[in-house]
Tab-separated table of C-alpha atoms in Angstrom:
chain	number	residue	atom	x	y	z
A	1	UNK	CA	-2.817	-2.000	94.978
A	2	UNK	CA	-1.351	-4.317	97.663
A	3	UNK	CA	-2.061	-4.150	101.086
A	4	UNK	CA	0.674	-2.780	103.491
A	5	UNK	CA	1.876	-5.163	106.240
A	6	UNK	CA	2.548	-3.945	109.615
A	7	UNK	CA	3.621	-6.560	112.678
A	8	UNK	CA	1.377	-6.726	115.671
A	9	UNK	CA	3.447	-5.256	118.901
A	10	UNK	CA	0.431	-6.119	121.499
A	11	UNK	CA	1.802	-10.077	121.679
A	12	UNK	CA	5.194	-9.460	121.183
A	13	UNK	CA	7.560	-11.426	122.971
A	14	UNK	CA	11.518	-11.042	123.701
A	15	UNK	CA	13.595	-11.974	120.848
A	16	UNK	CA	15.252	-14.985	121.086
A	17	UNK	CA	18.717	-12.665	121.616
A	18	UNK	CA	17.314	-11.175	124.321
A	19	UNK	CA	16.576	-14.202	126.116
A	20	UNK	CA	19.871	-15.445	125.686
A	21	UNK	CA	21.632	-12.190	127.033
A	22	UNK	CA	18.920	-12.538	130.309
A	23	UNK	CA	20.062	-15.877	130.582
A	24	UNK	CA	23.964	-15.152	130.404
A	25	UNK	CA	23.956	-12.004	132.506
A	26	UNK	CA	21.702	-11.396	136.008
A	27	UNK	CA	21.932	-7.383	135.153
A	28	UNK	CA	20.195	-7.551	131.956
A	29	UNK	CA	17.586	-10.076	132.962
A	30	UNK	CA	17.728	-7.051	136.151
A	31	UNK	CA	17.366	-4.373	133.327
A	32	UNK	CA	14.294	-5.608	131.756
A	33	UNK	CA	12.302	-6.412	134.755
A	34	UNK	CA	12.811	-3.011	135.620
A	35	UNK	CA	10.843	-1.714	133.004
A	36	UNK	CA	7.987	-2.053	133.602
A	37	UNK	CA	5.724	-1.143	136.931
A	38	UNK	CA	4.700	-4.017	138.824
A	39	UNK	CA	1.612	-2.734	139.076
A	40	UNK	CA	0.707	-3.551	135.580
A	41	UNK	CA	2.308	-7.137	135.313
A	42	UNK	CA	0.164	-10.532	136.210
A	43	UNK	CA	0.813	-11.538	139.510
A	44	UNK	CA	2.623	-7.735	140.696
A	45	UNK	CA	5.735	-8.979	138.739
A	46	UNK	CA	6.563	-12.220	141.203
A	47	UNK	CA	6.207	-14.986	138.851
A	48	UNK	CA	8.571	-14.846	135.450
A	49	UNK	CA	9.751	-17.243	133.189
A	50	UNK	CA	13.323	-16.261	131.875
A	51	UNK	CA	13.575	-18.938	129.105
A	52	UNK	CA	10.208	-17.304	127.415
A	53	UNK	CA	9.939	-14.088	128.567
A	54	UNK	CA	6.465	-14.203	129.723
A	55	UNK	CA	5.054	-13.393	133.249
A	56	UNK	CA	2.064	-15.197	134.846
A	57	UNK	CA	-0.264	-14.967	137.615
A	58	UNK	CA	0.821	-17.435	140.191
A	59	UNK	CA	3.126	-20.050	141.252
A	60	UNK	CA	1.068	-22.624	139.879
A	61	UNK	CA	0.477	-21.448	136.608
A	62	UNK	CA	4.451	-20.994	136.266
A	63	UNK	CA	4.888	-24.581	137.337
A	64	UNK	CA	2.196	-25.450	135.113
A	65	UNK	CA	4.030	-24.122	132.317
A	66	UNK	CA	7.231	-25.343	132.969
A	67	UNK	CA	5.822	-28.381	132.587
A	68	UNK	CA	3.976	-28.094	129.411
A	69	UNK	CA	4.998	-28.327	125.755
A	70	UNK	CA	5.565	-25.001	124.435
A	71	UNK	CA	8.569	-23.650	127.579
A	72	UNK	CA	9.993	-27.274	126.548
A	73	UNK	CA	9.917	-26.346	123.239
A	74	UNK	CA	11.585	-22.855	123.867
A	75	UNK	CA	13.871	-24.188	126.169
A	76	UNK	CA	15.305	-27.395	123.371
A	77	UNK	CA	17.981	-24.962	122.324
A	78	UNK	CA	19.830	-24.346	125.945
């Protein structure tokens, strides 16, 4: 028979909803940092991007990405 599909939750990102609600209100963007430890998040949870959703090591890999093609790309719609 067919095989059955199932989605992949380890690279899941923030639907594009949720992103817009962080970007609207400061308490939900507050909400969802506060989810998770800062223990477990790349750089202790200091570095996020709110357009994508994603966290990252350092300052410089944030700018980095800001300036690259695919946070552009995410960001087109504002």
């Amino acid at each position: 028979m067919g095989s059955i599909r199932r989605s992949k939750t380890k690279r899941r990102t923030r639907d594009l909803d949720q992103i817009h609600a962080d970007l609207r209100s400061a308490k939900h963007l507050a909400q969802h940092k506060t989810t998770k430890p800062s223990e477990d998040l790349p750089g202790l949870g200091q570095w996020y991007c709110v357009e994508c959703a994603k966290w990252f090591e350092g300052e410089y890999n944030l700018s980095q990405h800001r300036r690259g093609k695919n946070h552009k790309r995410r960001f087109v719609w504002e």
